[in-house]
CSV table of C-alpha atoms in Angstrom, one decimal:
chain,number,residue,atom,x,y,z
A,34,MET,CA,-55.6,13.6,-98.6
A,35,THR,CA,-53.8,11.3,-96.1
A,36,ILE,CA,-54.7,8.9,-93.4
A,37,ALA,CA,-53.0,8.8,-90.0
A,38,VAL,CA,-53.1,5.7,-88.0
A,39,ILE,CA,-52.0,6.1,-84.4
A,40,GLY,CA,-51.4,3.2,-82.0
A,41,GLU,CA,-49.3,0.3,-81.0
A,42,VAL,CA,-47.2,-2.1,-82.9
A,43,LEU,CA,-46.3,-5.3,-81.0
A,44,VAL,CA,-45.1,-8.9,-81.2
A,45,ASP,CA,-47.7,-11.6,-80.9
A,46,LEU,CA,-46.5,-14.8,-79.5
A,47,VAL,CA,-49.0,-17.1,-81.2
A,48,TRP,CA,-49.7,-20.3,-79.1
A,49,PRO,CA,-52.1,-22.8,-80.7
A,50,THR,CA,-53.9,-24.5,-77.7
A,51,GLY,CA,-52.9,-28.1,-77.2
A,52,THR,CA,-49.4,-27.6,-78.6
A,53,ASP,CA,-46.0,-26.6,-77.2
A,54,ARG,CA,-45.2,-24.2,-80.1
A,55,LEU,CA,-45.0,-20.4,-79.7
A,56,THR,CA,-44.4,-18.5,-83.0
A,57,PRO,CA,-43.6,-14.8,-82.9
A,58,HIS,CA,-45.5,-12.5,-85.4
A,59,ALA,CA,-45.1,-8.7,-85.5
A,60,GLY,CA,-48.5,-7.0,-85.6
A,61,GLY,CA,-50.8,-5.0,-83.4
A,62,SER,CA,-54.3,-3.8,-84.3
A,63,PRO,CA,-53.4,-0.2,-85.5
A,64,ALA,CA,-50.4,-1.5,-87.4
A,65,ASN,CA,-52.5,-4.1,-89.1
A,66,VAL,CA,-55.1,-1.5,-90.1
A,67,ALA,CA,-52.3,0.7,-91.6
A,68,LEU,CA,-51.1,-2.4,-93.6
A,69,GLY,CA,-54.7,-3.0,-94.7
A,70,LEU,CA,-55.1,0.6,-96.0
A,71,HIS,CA,-51.7,0.4,-97.7
A,72,ARG,CA,-52.8,-2.8,-99.5
A,73,LEU,CA,-56.0,-1.0,-100.6
A,74,GLY,CA,-53.9,1.7,-102.2
A,75,ARG,CA,-54.6,4.5,-99.7
A,76,PRO,CA,-51.9,7.0,-98.6
A,77,VAL,CA,-51.4,6.1,-94.9
A,78,THR,CA,-48.8,6.8,-92.2
A,79,LEU,CA,-48.5,4.8,-89.0
A,80,ALA,CA,-47.5,6.8,-85.9
A,81,THR,CA,-46.2,4.3,-83.3
A,82,CYS,CA,-43.4,3.5,-80.9
A,83,TRP,CA,-41.3,0.5,-80.0
A,84,GLY,CA,-38.1,-0.3,-78.2
A,85,ASP,CA,-34.6,-1.2,-79.2
A,86,ASP,CA,-35.0,-4.6,-77.7
A,87,PRO,CA,-35.4,-8.2,-79.2
A,88,PRO,CA,-39.1,-7.7,-80.0
A,89,GLY,CA,-38.3,-4.3,-81.4
A,90,THR,CA,-35.9,-5.9,-83.9
A,91,LEU,CA,-38.7,-8.1,-85.2
A,92,ILE,CA,-41.0,-5.1,-85.3
A,93,SER,CA,-38.5,-3.0,-87.3
A,94,ALA,CA,-38.0,-5.7,-89.9
A,95,HIS,CA,-41.8,-6.3,-90.2
A,96,LEU,CA,-42.6,-2.6,-90.7
A,97,ALA,CA,-39.9,-2.3,-93.3
A,98,ALA,CA,-41.2,-5.3,-95.2
A,99,THR,CA,-44.8,-3.9,-95.3
A,100,GLY,CA,-43.8,-0.7,-97.1
A,101,VAL,CA,-46.1,1.3,-94.8
A,102,PRO,CA,-44.7,4.8,-94.1
A,103,VAL,CA,-43.9,4.9,-90.4
A,104,ARG,CA,-43.4,7.9,-88.0
A,105,ARG,CA,-41.5,6.4,-85.1
A,106,LEU,CA,-42.5,8.2,-81.9
A,107,ARG,CA,-40.1,8.5,-79.0
A,108,SER,CA,-40.9,6.0,-76.3
A,109,ALA,CA,-40.3,7.0,-72.7
A,110,SER,CA,-39.5,3.5,-71.6
A,111,GLY,CA,-37.7,2.2,-74.7
A,112,ARG,CA,-39.7,-1.1,-74.5
A,113,SER,CA,-41.8,-2.9,-77.0
A,114,THR,CA,-45.2,-4.5,-76.3
A,115,VAL,CA,-45.5,-8.2,-76.4
A,116,ALA,CA,-48.8,-10.1,-76.6
A,117,LEU,CA,-49.5,-13.8,-75.9
A,118,ALA,CA,-52.2,-14.9,-78.4
A,119,TYR,CA,-53.8,-18.2,-77.5
A,120,VAL,CA,-55.4,-19.6,-80.7
A,121,ASP,CA,-58.2,-22.2,-80.3
A,122,ALA,CA,-57.4,-25.1,-82.6
A,123,ALA,CA,-61.1,-25.8,-83.0
A,124,ASN,CA,-62.4,-22.5,-84.4
A,125,GLY,CA,-59.3,-20.3,-84.9
A,126,SER,CA,-60.4,-17.7,-82.3
A,127,ALA,CA,-57.8,-15.9,-80.3
A,128,THR,CA,-57.6,-14.6,-76.7
A,129,TYR,CA,-54.8,-12.4,-75.5
A,130,ASP,CA,-52.5,-11.4,-72.6
A,131,PHE,CA,-50.1,-8.5,-72.7
A,132,LEU,CA,-46.8,-7.1,-71.5
A,133,PRO,CA,-47.7,-3.5,-72.6
A,134,ALA,CA,-45.5,-0.5,-73.3
A,135,TRP,CA,-47.5,2.4,-74.8
A,136,ASP,CA,-45.7,5.6,-73.8
A,137,PRO,CA,-45.1,8.0,-76.7
A,138,THR,CA,-43.7,11.3,-75.4
A,139,ASP,CA,-45.4,13.2,-78.2
A,140,ILE,CA,-47.9,12.5,-81.1
A,141,PRO,CA,-47.7,15.3,-83.7
A,142,LEU,CA,-50.5,15.4,-86.3
A,143,ASP,CA,-49.7,16.6,-89.8
A,144,PRO,CA,-51.9,19.5,-91.0
A,145,ASP,CA,-52.9,17.6,-94.2
A,146,VAL,CA,-54.4,14.6,-92.4
A,147,THR,CA,-57.9,13.9,-93.6
A,148,LEU,CA,-58.8,10.8,-91.6
A,149,LEU,CA,-57.4,9.7,-88.3
A,150,HIS,CA,-57.8,6.1,-87.1
A,151,THR,CA,-56.9,4.7,-83.7
A,152,GLY,CA,-58.0,2.1,-81.2
A,153,SER,CA,-57.1,-1.0,-79.2
A,154,LEU,CA,-54.4,-0.7,-76.4
A,155,ALA,CA,-53.3,2.8,-77.5
A,156,THR,CA,-56.6,4.3,-76.4
A,157,VAL,CA,-56.7,2.9,-72.9
A,158,LEU,CA,-53.2,2.4,-71.7
A,159,ALA,CA,-51.5,5.3,-69.8
A,160,PRO,CA,-49.6,7.4,-70.4
A,161,GLY,CA,-50.1,7.3,-74.2
A,162,ALA,CA,-53.9,7.2,-74.1
A,163,GLU,CA,-54.2,10.8,-73.2
A,164,GLN,CA,-52.0,11.9,-76.1
A,165,VAL,CA,-54.1,9.8,-78.5
A,166,LEU,CA,-57.3,11.5,-77.1
A,167,ALA,CA,-55.7,14.9,-77.7
A,168,ALA,CA,-54.9,14.0,-81.3
A,169,CYS,CA,-58.5,12.9,-81.9
A,170,ARG,CA,-59.8,16.2,-80.4
A,171,GLN,CA,-57.5,18.2,-82.6
A,172,LEU,CA,-59.1,16.8,-85.8
A,173,HIS,CA,-62.7,16.1,-84.7
A,174,GLY,CA,-65.3,18.5,-86.0
A,175,ARG,CA,-63.1,20.0,-88.8
A,176,PRO,CA,-65.0,20.2,-92.1
A,177,GLY,CA,-64.1,17.3,-94.5
A,178,ARG,CA,-62.1,15.6,-91.8
A,179,GLY,CA,-62.9,12.5,-89.7
A,180,VAL,CA,-61.9,10.4,-86.7
A,181,ALA,CA,-62.5,6.7,-86.6
A,182,VAL,CA,-62.0,4.4,-83.7
A,183,ASP,CA,-61.9,0.6,-83.4
A,184,LEU,CA,-62.5,-0.2,-79.8
A,185,ASN,CA,-60.9,-3.7,-80.0
A,186,VAL,CA,-61.4,-4.2,-76.3
A,187,ARG,CA,-58.6,-6.0,-74.5
A,188,PRO,CA,-59.7,-6.7,-70.8
A,189,ALA,CA,-56.4,-8.3,-70.1
A,190,ALA,CA,-54.7,-4.9,-70.6
A,191,LEU,CA,-57.2,-3.0,-68.4
A,192,PRO,CA,-59.4,-5.4,-66.3
A,193,ASP,CA,-61.3,-2.6,-64.5
A,194,ARG,CA,-64.6,-2.5,-66.6
A,195,THR,CA,-65.6,0.9,-65.2
A,196,ALA,CA,-62.3,2.5,-66.1
A,197,TYR,CA,-62.4,0.9,-69.5
A,198,ARG,CA,-65.9,2.1,-70.2
A,199,ALA,CA,-65.0,5.6,-69.1
A,200,ALA,CA,-62.0,5.7,-71.5
A,201,VAL,CA,-64.3,4.4,-74.3
A,202,THR,CA,-66.9,7.1,-73.5
A,203,ARG,CA,-64.3,9.9,-73.7
A,204,LEU,CA,-63.0,8.5,-77.0
A,205,ALA,CA,-66.4,8.1,-78.6
A,206,ARG,CA,-67.2,11.8,-77.9
A,207,THR,CA,-64.3,12.6,-80.3
A,208,ALA,CA,-65.2,10.2,-83.0
A,209,ASP,CA,-67.2,10.2,-86.2
A,210,VAL,CA,-67.1,6.4,-86.6
A,211,VAL,CA,-66.8,3.8,-83.9
A,212,LYS,CA,-66.4,0.1,-84.7
A,213,ALA,CA,-66.7,-2.7,-82.1
A,214,SER,CA,-67.3,-6.4,-82.0
A,215,ASP,CA,-70.3,-7.9,-80.3
A,216,GLU,CA,-67.9,-9.4,-77.8
A,217,ASP,CA,-66.4,-6.0,-77.1
A,218,LEU,CA,-69.8,-4.5,-76.4
A,219,THR,CA,-71.0,-7.4,-74.3
A,220,TRP,CA,-67.9,-7.0,-72.0
A,221,LEU,CA,-68.2,-3.2,-71.8
A,222,TYR,CA,-72.0,-3.1,-71.3
A,223,PRO,CA,-73.0,-6.5,-69.7
A,224,ASP,CA,-76.5,-5.3,-69.0
A,225,LEU,CA,-77.2,-4.4,-72.7
A,226,THR,CA,-77.5,-6.3,-76.0
A,227,PRO,CA,-74.7,-5.5,-78.4
A,228,HIS,CA,-77.0,-3.4,-80.6
A,229,ALA,CA,-78.4,-1.5,-77.6
A,230,ALA,CA,-74.8,-0.8,-76.5
A,231,ALA,CA,-74.1,0.4,-80.0
A,232,ARG,CA,-77.0,2.9,-79.7
A,233,THR,CA,-75.5,4.0,-76.4
A,234,LEU,CA,-72.3,4.8,-78.2
A,235,LEU,CA,-74.1,6.5,-81.0
A,236,ASP,CA,-75.8,8.8,-78.5
A,237,LEU,CA,-72.3,10.1,-77.5
A,238,GLY,CA,-71.8,11.8,-80.8
A,239,PRO,CA,-70.5,9.4,-83.6
A,240,ARG,CA,-72.5,9.5,-86.8
A,241,LEU,CA,-71.9,5.8,-87.5
A,242,VAL,CA,-71.4,2.8,-85.2
A,243,VAL,CA,-70.5,-0.6,-86.7
A,244,VAL,CA,-70.8,-3.9,-84.9
A,245,THR,CA,-69.0,-7.0,-86.1
A,246,GLN,CA,-70.6,-10.3,-85.2
A,247,GLY,CA,-68.2,-13.0,-86.4
A,248,PRO,CA,-70.1,-15.6,-88.5
A,249,ASP,CA,-73.3,-13.6,-88.0
A,250,GLY,CA,-72.0,-10.8,-90.2
A,251,ALA,CA,-72.0,-7.1,-89.3
A,252,THR,CA,-74.4,-4.3,-88.5
A,253,ALA,CA,-74.2,-0.5,-89.3
A,254,ILE,CA,-76.2,1.8,-87.0
A,255,THR,CA,-76.9,5.5,-87.7
A,256,ALA,CA,-79.5,7.9,-86.4
A,257,ASP,CA,-81.8,6.8,-89.2
A,258,HIS,CA,-80.8,3.3,-90.3
A,259,HIS,CA,-80.0,-0.2,-88.9
A,260,ILE,CA,-78.4,-2.4,-91.6
A,261,THR,CA,-77.1,-5.9,-91.3
A,262,VAL,CA,-75.2,-8.0,-93.8
A,263,PRO,CA,-74.2,-11.7,-93.6
A,264,ALA,CA,-70.6,-12.9,-93.3
A,265,PRO,CA,-69.1,-14.8,-96.3
A,266,THR,CA,-68.4,-18.5,-95.7
A,267,VAL,CA,-64.7,-19.3,-95.6
A,268,ASN,CA,-62.4,-22.0,-94.2
A,269,VAL,CA,-61.1,-20.3,-91.1
A,270,VAL,CA,-57.4,-20.6,-90.4
A,271,ASP,CA,-57.4,-18.1,-87.5
A,272,THR,CA,-59.2,-14.8,-86.7
A,273,ILE,CA,-56.0,-12.8,-86.0
A,274,GLY,CA,-56.3,-9.5,-87.9
A,275,ALA,CA,-59.8,-10.1,-89.3
A,276,GLY,CA,-61.3,-7.1,-87.5
A,277,ASP,CA,-58.4,-5.0,-88.6
A,278,ALA,CA,-58.9,-6.0,-92.2
A,279,PHE,CA,-62.6,-5.1,-91.8
A,280,GLN,CA,-61.7,-1.8,-90.3
A,281,ALA,CA,-59.3,-0.9,-93.1
A,282,ALA,CA,-62.0,-1.6,-95.7
A,283,LEU,CA,-64.4,0.6,-93.6
A,284,LEU,CA,-62.0,3.5,-93.6
A,285,ASP,CA,-61.4,3.0,-97.3
A,286,SER,CA,-65.2,3.4,-97.9
A,287,LEU,CA,-65.3,6.7,-96.0
A,288,LEU,CA,-62.8,8.6,-98.2
A,289,THR,CA,-64.1,10.6,-101.2
A,290,ARG,CA,-62.5,13.2,-103.4
A,291,ASP,CA,-64.0,15.9,-101.1
A,292,GLY,CA,-62.8,14.3,-97.9
A,293,VAL,CA,-64.5,12.0,-95.3
A,294,HIS,CA,-68.1,11.1,-96.1
A,295,ILE,CA,-70.2,8.9,-93.9
A,296,PRO,CA,-72.6,6.7,-95.9
A,297,THR,CA,-76.2,7.9,-95.2
A,298,THR,CA,-78.5,5.7,-97.3
A,299,PRO,CA,-79.3,2.1,-96.7
A,300,ASP,CA,-77.8,1.0,-100.1
A,301,ALA,CA,-74.6,2.8,-99.4
A,302,LEU,CA,-74.3,1.4,-95.9
A,303,ARG,CA,-75.1,-2.1,-97.2
A,304,ALA,CA,-72.5,-1.9,-100.0
A,305,ALA,CA,-69.8,-0.6,-97.6
A,306,LEU,CA,-70.6,-3.3,-95.0
A,307,ARG,CA,-70.5,-6.1,-97.7
A,308,ARG,CA,-67.0,-5.0,-98.8
A,309,CYS,CA,-65.8,-4.9,-95.2
A,310,ALA,CA,-67.3,-8.3,-94.4
A,311,VAL,CA,-65.4,-9.8,-97.4
A,312,ALA,CA,-62.2,-8.2,-96.3
A,313,GLY,CA,-62.6,-9.7,-92.8
A,314,ALA,CA,-63.5,-13.1,-94.2
A,315,LEU,CA,-60.4,-13.2,-96.5
A,316,ALA,CA,-58.2,-12.4,-93.5
A,317,CYS,CA,-59.7,-15.3,-91.6
A,318,SER,CA,-58.7,-17.7,-94.4
A,319,ARG,CA,-55.0,-16.9,-93.8
A,320,ALA,CA,-52.6,-17.4,-90.9
A,321,GLY,CA,-51.8,-14.3,-89.0
A,322,ALA,CA,-52.7,-10.7,-89.9
A,323,GLN,CA,-52.8,-10.7,-93.7
A,324,PRO,CA,-55.3,-8.1,-95.0
A,325,PRO,CA,-56.4,-8.4,-98.6
A,326,THR,CA,-55.9,-6.2,-101.6
A,327,ALA,CA,-58.7,-4.3,-103.3
A,328,HIS,CA,-58.4,-6.8,-106.3
A,329,GLU,CA,-59.0,-9.7,-103.9
A,330,ILE,CA,-62.0,-8.1,-102.4
A,331,ASP,CA,-63.4,-7.2,-105.8
A,332,SER,CA,-63.0,-10.7,-107.1
A,333,VAL,CA,-65.0,-12.2,-104.2
A,334,LEU,CA,-67.7,-9.5,-104.7
A,335,ALA,CA,-67.9,-10.2,-108.4
A,336,GLN,CA,-68.3,-13.9,-107.8
A,337,ALA,CA,-71.1,-13.2,-105.3
């Protein structure tokens, strides 16, 4: 039973507002999710590509240090993606701009993959997005298998809202689980509330849609249930990687001995959401993308 994470790895140039300091950190949402799963003890492989350029040197060292097994896909351009992350000194929130390069020439999927996760830039940037979609279609609908998507919307990478929404629609039709933030959904569906937008996504075929709401917690929506849990209170250093830590914990909750299982009862949904919310909160208490271990999550839950 293995997890495949497909998507970009990049270098964040972190720029705290009001300063003249830029600090490079290797990361990227899919890579952060893979690291989170690895720290939770799950067998995971990250399928990604990067270039033999200065950012790529930092990426290579970072991935080697994480211990996450990596399948390096061949890049058509040989370039690495660079993101500029503006961090608000007041609340730790980040906004992004990108120099993207997501152009894998092929994305093979191992036959023993039980759960596939993808999201963020890799699902909307051509030419790689079409190959990601093909990989999701290959696994979707197979008994005991599952596809999970974290939209992680980045308008700076694809400012055309209509095109972005079309890409999300195609992707949601291949997914069992979709996660998005309330900000993601507000941008994608400006005429709907985030929860109404989540229902729109649910109607496309996923069995579970999860909405993260920052300090207001998180909500799980299925055909039968609508469950919300509060966010733990922490001292926020920055929010980089918080959603990815949440997603890693969500994926962890889906895996059973028999394969992928979507929680169906209110108690099971609530328990999974609480664990995810703690994972995201712990990530907020640290600089950069540093997802927690299972022991750290369990310790917080035990104290609660």
